[in-house]
Each structure stands twice: as structure tokens, then as C-alpha cells.
PDB file of C-alpha atoms in Angstrom:
ATOM      1  CA  UNK F   1     104.094  58.152  25.614  1.00 44.00           C
ATOM      2  CA  UNK F   2     104.239  58.166  21.834  1.00 47.00           C
ATOM      3  CA  UNK F   3     105.516  55.378  19.631  1.00 48.00           C
ATOM      4  CA  UNK F   4     108.314  57.627  18.421  1.00 50.00           C
ATOM      5  CA  UNK F   5     109.789  57.623  21.949  1.00 75.00           C
ATOM      6  CA  UNK F   6     110.306  53.858  21.901  1.00 88.00           C
ATOM      7  CA  UNK F   7     113.636  52.722  20.485  1.00 93.00           C
ATOM      8  CA  UNK F   8     113.307  50.479  17.436  1.00 95.00           C
ATOM      9  CA  UNK F   9     115.942  48.609  15.466  1.00 96.00           C
ATOM     10  CA  UNK F  10     115.628  46.763  12.174  1.00 97.00           C
ATOM     11  CA  UNK F  11     117.404  43.413  12.138  1.00 97.00           C
ATOM     12  CA  UNK F  12     117.058  42.269   8.556  1.00 97.00           C
ATOM     13  CA  UNK F  13     113.391  41.369   8.074  1.00 96.00           C
ATOM     14  CA  UNK F  14     112.540  42.014  11.738  1.00 98.00           C
ATOM     15  CA  UNK F  15     111.500  45.197  13.479  1.00 98.00           C
ATOM     16  CA  UNK F  16     112.444  45.081  17.171  1.00 98.00           C
ATOM     17  CA  UNK F  17     111.046  47.642  19.622  1.00 98.00           C
ATOM     18  CA  UNK F  18     112.125  48.146  23.227  1.00 98.00           C
ATOM     19  CA  UNK F  19     108.925  48.398  25.271  1.00 98.00           C
ATOM     20  CA  UNK F  20     109.353  50.327  28.493  1.00 96.00           C
ATOM     21  CA  UNK F  21     107.509  48.860  31.468  1.00 97.00           C
ATOM     22  CA  UNK F  22     108.766  51.593  33.793  1.00 96.00           C
ATOM     23  CA  UNK F  23     111.067  51.202  36.779  1.00 95.00           C
ATOM     24  CA  UNK F  24     111.519  49.267  39.970  1.00 94.00           C
ATOM     25  CA  UNK F  25     113.511  50.032  43.099  1.00 91.00           C
ATOM     26  CA  UNK F  26     116.448  47.757  43.969  1.00 91.00           C
ATOM     27  CA  UNK F  27     119.089  48.623  46.537  1.00 92.00           C
ATOM     28  CA  UNK F  28     122.781  48.429  45.678  1.00 94.00           C
ATOM     29  CA  UNK F  29     123.025  46.360  48.877  1.00 94.00           C
ATOM     30  CA  UNK F  30     121.581  43.459  46.852  1.00 95.00           C
ATOM     31  CA  UNK F  31     124.866  43.257  44.946  1.00 96.00           C
ATOM     32  CA  UNK F  32     127.771  41.045  45.963  1.00 96.00           C
ATOM     33  CA  UNK F  33     131.345  41.253  44.739  1.00 95.00           C
ATOM     34  CA  UNK F  34     131.536  45.038  44.933  1.00 96.00           C
ATOM     35  CA  UNK F  35     131.577  47.622  47.698  1.00 94.00           C
ATOM     36  CA  UNK F  36     128.353  49.652  47.735  1.00 91.00           C
ATOM     37  CA  UNK F  37     130.310  52.919  47.647  1.00 92.00           C
ATOM     38  CA  UNK F  38     132.183  51.817  44.507  1.00 94.00           C
ATOM     39  CA  UNK F  39     128.926  50.659  42.931  1.00 94.00           C
ATOM     40  CA  UNK F  40     127.390  54.036  43.707  1.00 93.00           C
ATOM     41  CA  UNK F  41     130.339  55.830  42.160  1.00 94.00           C
ATOM     42  CA  UNK F  42     129.961  53.793  38.961  1.00 95.00           C
ATOM     43  CA  UNK F  43     126.281  54.717  38.771  1.00 94.00           C
ATOM     44  CA  UNK F  44     126.965  58.412  39.317  1.00 93.00           C
ATOM     45  CA  UNK F  45     129.799  58.427  36.779  1.00 93.00           C
ATOM     46  CA  UNK F  46     127.317  56.989  34.284  1.00 92.00           C
ATOM     47  CA  UNK F  47     124.940  59.874  34.967  1.00 91.00           C
ATOM     48  CA  UNK F  48     122.444  57.829  36.987  1.00 90.00           C
ATOM     49  CA  UNK F  49     121.148  60.053  39.769  1.00 86.00           C
ATOM     50  CA  UNK F  50     118.984  57.411  41.454  1.00 88.00           C
ATOM     51  CA  UNK F  51     121.569  54.681  42.015  1.00 83.00           C
ATOM     52  CA  UNK F  52     119.052  52.002  43.049  1.00 84.00           C
ATOM     53  CA  UNK F  53     116.617  52.515  40.193  1.00 88.00           C
ATOM     54  CA  UNK F  54     116.317  49.676  37.650  1.00 94.00           C
ATOM     55  CA  UNK F  55     114.569  50.031  34.316  1.00 96.00           C
ATOM     56  CA  UNK F  56     112.316  47.238  32.990  1.00 97.00           C
ATOM     57  CA  UNK F  57     111.905  46.314  29.338  1.00 98.00           C
ATOM     58  CA  UNK F  58     109.970  43.891  27.220  1.00 98.00           C
ATOM     59  CA  UNK F  59     110.714  43.563  23.506  1.00 98.00           C
ATOM     60  CA  UNK F  60     108.309  43.461  20.580  1.00 98.00           C
ATOM     61  CA  UNK F  61     109.451  41.653  17.444  1.00 98.00           C
ATOM     62  CA  UNK F  62     107.541  41.911  14.200  1.00 98.00           C
ATOM     63  CA  UNK F  63     108.456  40.012  11.056  1.00 97.00           C
ATOM     64  CA  UNK F  64     107.939  36.839   9.039  1.00 93.00           C
ATOM     65  CA  UNK F  65     104.196  37.050   9.711  1.00 95.00           C
ATOM     66  CA  UNK F  66     104.566  37.014  13.499  1.00 97.00           C
ATOM     67  CA  UNK F  67     104.074  39.486  16.328  1.00 98.00           C
ATOM     68  CA  UNK F  68     106.250  38.296  19.189  1.00 98.00           C
ATOM     69  CA  UNK F  69     106.582  39.611  22.734  1.00 98.00           C
ATOM     70  CA  UNK F  70     109.627  38.755  24.835  1.00 98.00           C
ATOM     71  CA  UNK F  71     108.666  39.104  28.516  1.00 98.00           C
ATOM     72  CA  UNK F  72     105.661  41.011  29.817  1.00 98.00           C
ATOM     73  CA  UNK F  73     106.952  43.332  32.548  1.00 98.00           C
ATOM     74  CA  UNK F  74     105.489  43.447  36.043  1.00 97.00           C
ATOM     75  CA  UNK F  75     101.830  44.097  35.343  1.00 96.00           C
ATOM     76  CA  UNK F  76     102.146  46.728  38.061  1.00 94.00           C
ATOM     77  CA  UNK F  77     102.891  44.217  40.821  1.00 92.00           C
ATOM     78  CA  UNK F  78     104.514  45.621  43.971  1.00 86.00           C
ATOM     79  CA  UNK F  79     103.931  49.160  42.703  1.00 88.00           C
ATOM     80  CA  UNK F  80     106.644  48.687  40.078  1.00 94.00           C
ATOM     81  CA  UNK F  81     106.529  49.035  36.314  1.00 95.00           C
ATOM     82  CA  UNK F  82     103.199  48.182  34.750  1.00 96.00           C
ATOM     83  CA  UNK F  83     103.569  50.388  31.672  1.00 97.00           C
ATOM     84  CA  UNK F  84     104.113  47.708  29.041  1.00 97.00           C
ATOM     85  CA  UNK F  85     100.512  47.807  27.786  1.00 97.00           C
ATOM     86  CA  UNK F  86     100.874  51.566  27.282  1.00 96.00           C
ATOM     87  CA  UNK F  87     104.055  50.955  25.317  1.00 97.00           C
ATOM     88  CA  UNK F  88     102.327  48.389  23.116  1.00 97.00           C
ATOM     89  CA  UNK F  89      99.449  50.790  22.478  1.00 97.00           C
ATOM     90  CA  UNK F  90     101.948  53.512  21.563  1.00 96.00           C
ATOM     91  CA  UNK F  91     103.128  51.413  18.621  1.00 96.00           C
ATOM     92  CA  UNK F  92      99.611  50.379  17.644  1.00 96.00           C
ATOM     93  CA  UNK F  93      99.711  46.815  18.966  1.00 98.00           C
ATOM     94  CA  UNK F  94      96.924  45.300  21.071  1.00 98.00           C
ATOM     95  CA  UNK F  95      97.331  42.254  23.322  1.00 98.00           C
ATOM     96  CA  UNK F  96      95.256  40.227  20.848  1.00 98.00           C
ATOM     97  CA  UNK F  97      97.824  40.959  18.115  1.00 98.00           C
ATOM     98  CA  UNK F  98     100.535  39.017  19.978  1.00 98.00           C
ATOM     99  CA  UNK F  99     100.743  35.463  18.627  1.00 98.00           C
ATOM    100  CA  UNK F 100     103.897  34.352  20.477  1.00 98.00           C
ATOM    101  CA  UNK F 101     105.226  35.139  23.954  1.00 98.00           C
ATOM    102  CA  UNK F 102     108.810  34.100  24.664  1.00 98.00           C
ATOM    103  CA  UNK F 103     109.834  34.184  28.334  1.00 98.00           C
ATOM    104  CA  UNK F 104     113.395  34.630  29.499  1.00 98.00           C
ATOM    105  CA  UNK F 105     112.470  33.292  32.955  1.00 98.00           C
ATOM    106  CA  UNK F 106     109.775  33.269  35.619  1.00 98.00           C
ATOM    107  CA  UNK F 107     110.511  36.224  37.912  1.00 98.00           C
ATOM    108  CA  UNK F 108     107.564  38.582  38.548  1.00 97.00           C
ATOM    109  CA  UNK F 109     109.026  41.504  36.573  1.00 97.00           C
ATOM    110  CA  UNK F 110     109.013  39.267  33.498  1.00 98.00           C
ATOM    111  CA  UNK F 111     105.732  37.368  33.813  1.00 98.00           C
ATOM    112  CA  UNK F 112     103.620  39.764  35.891  1.00 98.00           C
ATOM    113  CA  UNK F 113     102.038  41.324  32.813  1.00 98.00           C
ATOM    114  CA  UNK F 114     100.683  38.003  31.530  1.00 98.00           C
ATOM    115  CA  UNK F 115      97.616  38.123  33.825  1.00 98.00           C
ATOM    116  CA  UNK F 116      95.051  40.869  34.302  1.00 96.00           C
ATOM    117  CA  UNK F 117      93.636  42.042  37.640  1.00 93.00           C
ATOM    118  CA  UNK F 118      91.162  39.151  37.602  1.00 96.00           C
ATOM    119  CA  UNK F 119      93.919  36.598  37.020  1.00 96.00           C
ATOM    120  CA  UNK F 120      92.913  35.968  33.411  1.00 97.00           C
ATOM    121  CA  UNK F 121      95.276  35.797  30.416  1.00 98.00           C
ATOM    122  CA  UNK F 122      96.082  39.159  28.835  1.00 98.00           C
ATOM    123  CA  UNK F 123      97.475  37.688  25.608  1.00 98.00           C
ATOM    124  CA  UNK F 124      94.543  35.544  24.614  1.00 97.00           C
ATOM    125  CA  UNK F 125      95.844  34.591  21.157  1.00 98.00           C
ATOM    126  CA  UNK F 126      99.434  33.833  22.105  1.00 98.00           C
ATOM    127  CA  UNK F 127     101.377  30.638  22.464  1.00 97.00           C
ATOM    128  CA  UNK F 128     103.775  30.925  25.425  1.00 98.00           C
ATOM    129  CA  UNK F 129     107.274  29.398  25.401  1.00 98.00           C
ATOM    130  CA  UNK F 130     109.838  28.894  28.163  1.00 97.00           C
ATOM    131  CA  UNK F 131     112.688  26.615  29.155  1.00 96.00           C
ATOM    132  CA  UNK F 132     111.688  23.220  30.657  1.00 96.00           C
ATOM    133  CA  UNK F 133     114.067  23.716  33.601  1.00 97.00           C
ATOM    134  CA  UNK F 134     112.229  26.946  34.402  1.00 97.00           C
ATOM    135  CA  UNK F 135     108.929  25.117  34.680  1.00 97.00           C
ATOM    136  CA  UNK F 136     110.541  22.376  36.751  1.00 98.00           C
ATOM    137  CA  UNK F 137     112.063  24.928  39.130  1.00 98.00           C
ATOM    138  CA  UNK F 138     108.871  26.868  39.851  1.00 98.00           C
ATOM    139  CA  UNK F 139     106.739  23.734  40.242  1.00 98.00           C
ATOM    140  CA  UNK F 140     109.162  22.115  42.703  1.00 98.00           C
ATOM    141  CA  UNK F 141     107.277  21.816  45.997  1.00 98.00           C
ATOM    142  CA  UNK F 142     110.461  21.240  48.017  1.00 97.00           C
ATOM    143  CA  UNK F 143     111.924  24.523  46.720  1.00 97.00           C
ATOM    144  CA  UNK F 144     108.649  26.256  47.466  1.00 97.00           C
ATOM    145  CA  UNK F 145     108.608  25.036  51.055  1.00 97.00           C
ATOM    146  CA  UNK F 146     112.220  26.156  51.631  1.00 96.00           C
ATOM    147  CA  UNK F 147     111.689  29.579  50.066  1.00 94.00           C
ATOM    148  CA  UNK F 148     111.214  32.821  51.985  1.00 94.00           C
ATOM    149  CA  UNK F 149     107.724  34.294  52.225  1.00 95.00           C
ATOM    150  CA  UNK F 150     108.576  36.786  49.490  1.00 92.00           C
ATOM    151  CA  UNK F 151     109.940  34.068  47.224  1.00 95.00           C
ATOM    152  CA  UNK F 152     106.882  31.902  47.879  1.00 97.00           C
ATOM    153  CA  UNK F 153     104.749  34.684  46.422  1.00 96.00           C
ATOM    154  CA  UNK F 154     106.880  34.465  43.273  1.00 97.00           C
ATOM    155  CA  UNK F 155     106.320  30.703  43.102  1.00 98.00           C
ATOM    156  CA  UNK F 156     102.575  31.241  43.539  1.00 98.00           C
ATOM    157  CA  UNK F 157     102.447  33.841  40.755  1.00 98.00           C
ATOM    158  CA  UNK F 158     104.288  31.557  38.355  1.00 98.00           C
ATOM    159  CA  UNK F 159     101.928  28.679  39.148  1.00 98.00           C
ATOM    160  CA  UNK F 160      98.818  30.826  38.671  1.00 98.00           C
ATOM    161  CA  UNK F 161     100.189  32.053  35.362  1.00 98.00           C
ATOM    162  CA  UNK F 162     101.029  28.554  34.184  1.00 98.00           C
ATOM    163  CA  UNK F 163      97.511  27.392  35.069  1.00 98.00           C
ATOM    164  CA  UNK F 164      95.892  30.341  33.284  1.00 98.00           C
ATOM    165  CA  UNK F 165      97.811  29.610  30.067  1.00 98.00           C
ATOM    166  CA  UNK F 166      97.778  25.825  30.510  1.00 95.00           C
ATOM    167  CA  UNK F 167      96.495  25.067  27.019  1.00 94.00           C
ATOM    168  CA  UNK F 168      99.094  27.314  25.395  1.00 96.00           C
ATOM    169  CA  UNK F 169     102.272  26.598  27.370  1.00 97.00           C
ATOM    170  CA  UNK F 170     105.108  25.231  25.230  1.00 96.00           C
ATOM    171  CA  UNK F 171     108.586  24.021  26.122  1.00 96.00           C
ATOM    172  CA  UNK F 172     111.550  25.612  24.382  1.00 94.00           C
ATOM    173  CA  UNK F 173     113.922  23.195  22.707  1.00 86.00           C
ATOM    174  CA  UNK F 174     116.924  23.647  20.444  1.00 76.00           C
ATOM    175  CA  UNK F 175     114.722  24.420  17.449  1.00 74.00           C
ATOM    176  CA  UNK F 176     113.585  27.921  16.593  1.00 77.00           C
ATOM    177  CA  UNK F 177     110.012  28.878  17.461  1.00 84.00           C
ATOM    178  CA  UNK F 178     109.821  31.655  14.890  1.00 91.00           C
ATOM    179  CA  UNK F 179     112.175  31.510  11.913  1.00 93.00           C
ATOM    180  CA  UNK F 180     115.162  33.704  12.716  1.00 95.00           C
ATOM    181  CA  UNK F 181     114.673  33.709  16.520  1.00 96.00           C
ATOM    182  CA  UNK F 182     116.777  31.153  18.386  1.00 95.00           C
ATOM    183  CA  UNK F 183     116.737  30.485  22.158  1.00 96.00           C
ATOM    184  CA  UNK F 184     120.133  30.736  23.840  1.00 96.00           C
ATOM    185  CA  UNK F 185     120.577  29.035  27.218  1.00 96.00           C
ATOM    186  CA  UNK F 186     122.059  31.516  29.711  1.00 98.00           C
ATOM    187  CA  UNK F 187     121.678  29.567  32.914  1.00 96.00           C
ATOM    188  CA  UNK F 188     122.466  30.755  36.430  1.00 97.00           C
ATOM    189  CA  UNK F 189     120.169  33.671  37.129  1.00 98.00           C
ATOM    190  CA  UNK F 190     117.443  31.047  37.202  1.00 98.00           C
ATOM    191  CA  UNK F 191     117.733  27.363  36.222  1.00 97.00           C
ATOM    192  CA  UNK F 192     116.122  27.990  32.829  1.00 97.00           C
ATOM    193  CA  UNK F 193     117.169  31.567  32.126  1.00 98.00           C
ATOM    194  CA  UNK F 194     117.055  32.071  28.362  1.00 98.00           C
ATOM    195  CA  UNK F 195     118.214  34.686  25.893  1.00 98.00           C
ATOM    196  CA  UNK F 196     117.039  35.003  22.313  1.00 97.00           C
ATOM    197  CA  UNK F 197     119.221  35.630  19.279  1.00 97.00           C
ATOM    198  CA  UNK F 198     117.574  37.271  16.292  1.00 97.00           C
ATOM    199  CA  UNK F 199     119.258  36.825  12.928  1.00 96.00           C
ATOM    200  CA  UNK F 200     118.122  37.991   9.520  1.00 96.00           C
ATOM    201  CA  UNK F 201     119.953  39.074   6.361  1.00 95.00           C
ATOM    202  CA  UNK F 202     123.372  38.800   8.060  1.00 95.00           C
ATOM    203  CA  UNK F 203     122.285  41.066  10.936  1.00 96.00           C
ATOM    204  CA  UNK F 204     122.077  39.905  14.559  1.00 98.00           C
ATOM    205  CA  UNK F 205     120.689  40.992  17.908  1.00 98.00           C
ATOM    206  CA  UNK F 206     120.976  39.179  21.233  1.00 98.00           C
ATOM    207  CA  UNK F 207     118.264  39.822  23.803  1.00 98.00           C
ATOM    208  CA  UNK F 208     120.084  38.608  26.901  1.00 98.00           C
ATOM    209  CA  UNK F 209     117.374  38.782  29.549  1.00 98.00           C
ATOM    210  CA  UNK F 210     118.741  39.356  33.055  1.00 98.00           C
ATOM    211  CA  UNK F 211     122.454  38.865  32.442  1.00 98.00           C
ATOM    212  CA  UNK F 212     122.745  42.225  34.222  1.00 98.00           C
ATOM    213  CA  UNK F 213     120.440  44.194  36.510  1.00 97.00           C
ATOM    214  CA  UNK F 214     122.757  47.179  36.974  1.00 97.00           C
ATOM    215  CA  UNK F 215     124.291  47.394  33.480  1.00 97.00           C
ATOM    216  CA  UNK F 216     127.103  49.880  34.183  1.00 96.00           C
ATOM    217  CA  UNK F 217     128.214  48.126  37.371  1.00 97.00           C
ATOM    218  CA  UNK F 218     128.083  44.538  36.153  1.00 97.00           C
ATOM    219  CA  UNK F 219     129.749  45.223  32.816  1.00 97.00           C
ATOM    220  CA  UNK F 220     132.554  47.143  34.524  1.00 96.00           C
ATOM    221  CA  UNK F 221     132.949  44.343  37.109  1.00 96.00           C
ATOM    222  CA  UNK F 222     131.529  41.118  35.616  1.00 96.00           C
ATOM    223  CA  UNK F 223     132.068  39.216  38.893  1.00 96.00           C
ATOM    224  CA  UNK F 224     129.275  41.235  40.534  1.00 97.00           C
ATOM    225  CA  UNK F 225     126.155  39.176  41.229  1.00 96.00           C
ATOM    226  CA  UNK F 226     122.756  40.149  42.594  1.00 97.00           C
ATOM    227  CA  UNK F 227     120.675  38.508  45.316  1.00 95.00           C
ATOM    228  CA  UNK F 228     118.079  37.523  42.703  1.00 94.00           C
ATOM    229  CA  UNK F 229     120.550  35.047  41.111  1.00 97.00           C
ATOM    230  CA  UNK F 230     119.541  31.466  41.833  1.00 95.00           C
ATOM    231  CA  UNK F 231     123.107  30.192  41.311  1.00 97.00           C
ATOM    232  CA  UNK F 232     125.497  33.171  41.591  1.00 96.00           C
ATOM    233  CA  UNK F 233     128.593  31.190  40.552  1.00 97.00           C
ATOM    234  CA  UNK F 234     126.901  29.853  37.424  1.00 97.00           C
ATOM    235  CA  UNK F 235     125.408  33.268  36.656  1.00 97.00           C
ATOM    236  CA  UNK F 236     128.865  34.843  36.909  1.00 97.00           C
ATOM    237  CA  UNK F 237     130.423  32.225  34.639  1.00 98.00           C
ATOM    238  CA  UNK F 238     127.638  32.666  32.091  1.00 98.00           C
ATOM    239  CA  UNK F 239     127.973  36.461  32.236  1.00 98.00           C
ATOM    240  CA  UNK F 240     131.749  36.457  31.734  1.00 97.00           C
ATOM    241  CA  UNK F 241     131.591  34.016  28.817  1.00 97.00           C
ATOM    242  CA  UNK F 242     128.788  35.961  27.166  1.00 98.00           C
ATOM    243  CA  UNK F 243     130.492  39.332  27.616  1.00 98.00           C
ATOM    244  CA  UNK F 244     133.602  38.004  25.882  1.00 97.00           C
ATOM    245  CA  UNK F 245     131.521  36.721  22.962  1.00 97.00           C
ATOM    246  CA  UNK F 246     129.443  39.893  22.646  1.00 97.00           C
ATOM    247  CA  UNK F 247     132.525  42.134  22.637  1.00 96.00           C
ATOM    248  CA  UNK F 248     134.411  39.869  20.219  1.00 96.00           C
ATOM    249  CA  UNK F 249     131.510  39.784  17.737  1.00 95.00           C
ATOM    250  CA  UNK F 250     130.571  43.453  18.308  1.00 95.00           C
ATOM    251  CA  UNK F 251     127.093  42.020  18.767  1.00 97.00           C
ATOM    252  CA  UNK F 252     124.139  44.323  19.240  1.00 98.00           C
ATOM    253  CA  UNK F 253     122.474  43.545  22.552  1.00 98.00           C
ATOM    254  CA  UNK F 254     119.190  44.215  24.281  1.00 98.00           C
ATOM    255  CA  UNK F 255     118.208  43.367  27.835  1.00 98.00           C
ATOM    256  CA  UNK F 256     115.358  43.597  30.261  1.00 98.00           C
ATOM    257  CA  UNK F 257     117.246  45.918  32.609  1.00 98.00           C
ATOM    258  CA  UNK F 258     119.232  48.045  30.191  1.00 97.00           C
ATOM    259  CA  UNK F 259     118.635  51.789  30.343  1.00 93.00           C
ATOM    260  CA  UNK F 260     115.855  53.406  28.330  1.00 89.00           C
ATOM    261  CA  UNK F 261     117.685  53.352  24.965  1.00 92.00           C
ATOM    262  CA  UNK F 262     117.125  49.582  25.112  1.00 96.00           C
ATOM    263  CA  UNK F 263     119.932  48.618  22.703  1.00 98.00           C
ATOM    264  CA  UNK F 264     123.693  48.693  23.220  1.00 97.00           C
ATOM    265  CA  UNK F 265     127.156  47.372  22.425  1.00 97.00           C
ATOM    266  CA  UNK F 266     129.906  46.253  24.808  1.00 97.00           C
ATOM    267  CA  UNK F 267     133.463  47.494  24.493  1.00 95.00           C
ATOM    268  CA  UNK F 268     136.457  46.317  26.510  1.00 94.00           C
ATOM    269  CA  UNK F 269     137.576  48.633  29.316  1.00 91.00           C
ATOM    270  CA  UNK F 270     140.224  47.976  31.992  1.00 85.00           C
ATOM    271  CA  UNK F 271     139.409  44.614  33.637  1.00 86.00           C
ATOM    272  CA  UNK F 272     135.839  44.577  32.412  1.00 92.00           C
ATOM    273  CA  UNK F 273     133.658  46.200  29.787  1.00 97.00           C
ATOM    274  CA  UNK F 274     131.774  49.391  29.127  1.00 95.00           C
ATOM    275  CA  UNK F 275     128.228  49.505  27.881  1.00 95.00           C
ATOM    276  CA  UNK F 276     127.595  51.911  25.018  1.00 95.00           C
ATOM    277  CA  UNK F 277     123.956  52.680  24.359  1.00 94.00           C
ATOM    278  CA  UNK F 278     122.548  53.278  20.901  1.00 87.00           C
ATOM    279  CA  UNK F 279     120.623  56.520  21.051  1.00 75.00           C
ATOM    280  CA  UNK F 280     117.816  57.298  18.674  1.00 45.00           C
TER     281      UNK F 280
END
């Protein structure tokens, strides 16, 4: 992979690059609020030949003297993704160059790349930031005990990661961490799910995390939720409100499960929206 293959956008003083971490498999049967056949048709109409394939992104932001990473991909866990380090290298950035890691939430495909195979921190110079409700959720022993075996592994990974970065874990508040990058609470997918709005020189970009996992399906039918949502009703309400805002403002968006172009706009279509990717 060469750096030229990674989509980059300039938002005022910031350079934002979509870092591919690869793909992960997720069945359309995980979706609720849509018939699987209809969901499959939407995928095929969008030119997606493998209907259950989900892309994974992290985002690199450079500007104002900072090198910021939003989410770290899977780290290769569960034989998914794991290409984020290659993507960083393709644009000439080493893990030691990252001074700030902003996390949208604590699922394995977002924090898995924070630890190496020995369980040690990959980003040794970085301060790590996440929502306080996210920490509270993953450290809740009652939730851990009630969780499925698979979900318990997710709790364990989060706890190992938190311990490994213990001296550099920071709680996101209403204030910006890096000038021009503001956390936006997008709760529902997880209790502390967070997006990040980047603004500079009257230009804006919203990195919306996991508002969607199947972009074409969930923009066309915003009521569609996925089994990974902690609170499906809240996630749906958040998604619908955000879609309306994004379309109204013609806001440039990025997301961890958008297709490879990594950046897009939303336009209104029938009872929902249509995602329009920005191609290089």
C-alpha cells in the first residue's frame, strides 16, 4: 500500500487521512429493522459484492503541532483488519509520532491496535482520551458477569488496554483536547460513544465513529440497528438526529465503517438518505 492510495482531506489547517485497517466479516443477520433480502439488495445496488463485508478505518489528523490518531483498528484480533500500522507507515508516520489518541468507544475493532502481541502499548508517546461513561461501562463488574462469553472477552481487552495505558488515560470533557477538534457525544451504540468534529478556517469535518456499520443500508433506512448497539433505541434516535443535521449542513463526514474512500456527504433520498463518497 502506498500513501497515495489513502484518501486525505485538508480541513483548514488540518490534514486528515483515512487509514485503512482492512475488513471484518459481519452477517446481515445482525441487523434489525430490515429484512435481510432487502438489506442484501441495497448492498448489491451499491456495487458491494460481498454483502457482509465491513471496512474498518482509523483517522490520522495532523495540524497545530499535533499528530492525532482517532481509533486504532483491530490489531489483527479475530483474524480481522490489522492493517492500520501499514497505513501509518505508508504516510511516513511511526507509532512514536502519535501524541494523542482519541477513542470513539471501546469495541475491539477500535482499541485492538493499541496493544502489541505482548500486551504492551503501541503508542508509547500518546495521551489517550475517551468518554467517562465508556470507562464506567467497561469496568462495571455486574455488566461483565451478565455478558456473553464473547462480550466478556471484549470487557477483558478493554481492561487490559486501560491498565497498559494507565498513566496516560484521560477523560474527555466538553473542552477541546487539540485546538479545532471537539468531542461530540453520540450515545447509544455504546454508553460513551463519541464523534469528533474538526473545524478550521471555516471548514468542517465530522468523524462520526460507528453511527453506521453498513453505510448504504443504514442511511437508506435510518431505523436499522445492529446487534453491536448497546442501546438500539438510543442509537437509532442519535442516528436520525445526526443524519438530519449532516444533510442540512452539507457536512463532510468520515466514519470507522465507511467504504474505502473514507469521506462522504449525505443527501436526502425517499424516506432516508443516500451516502455519496468523495473519490480521490
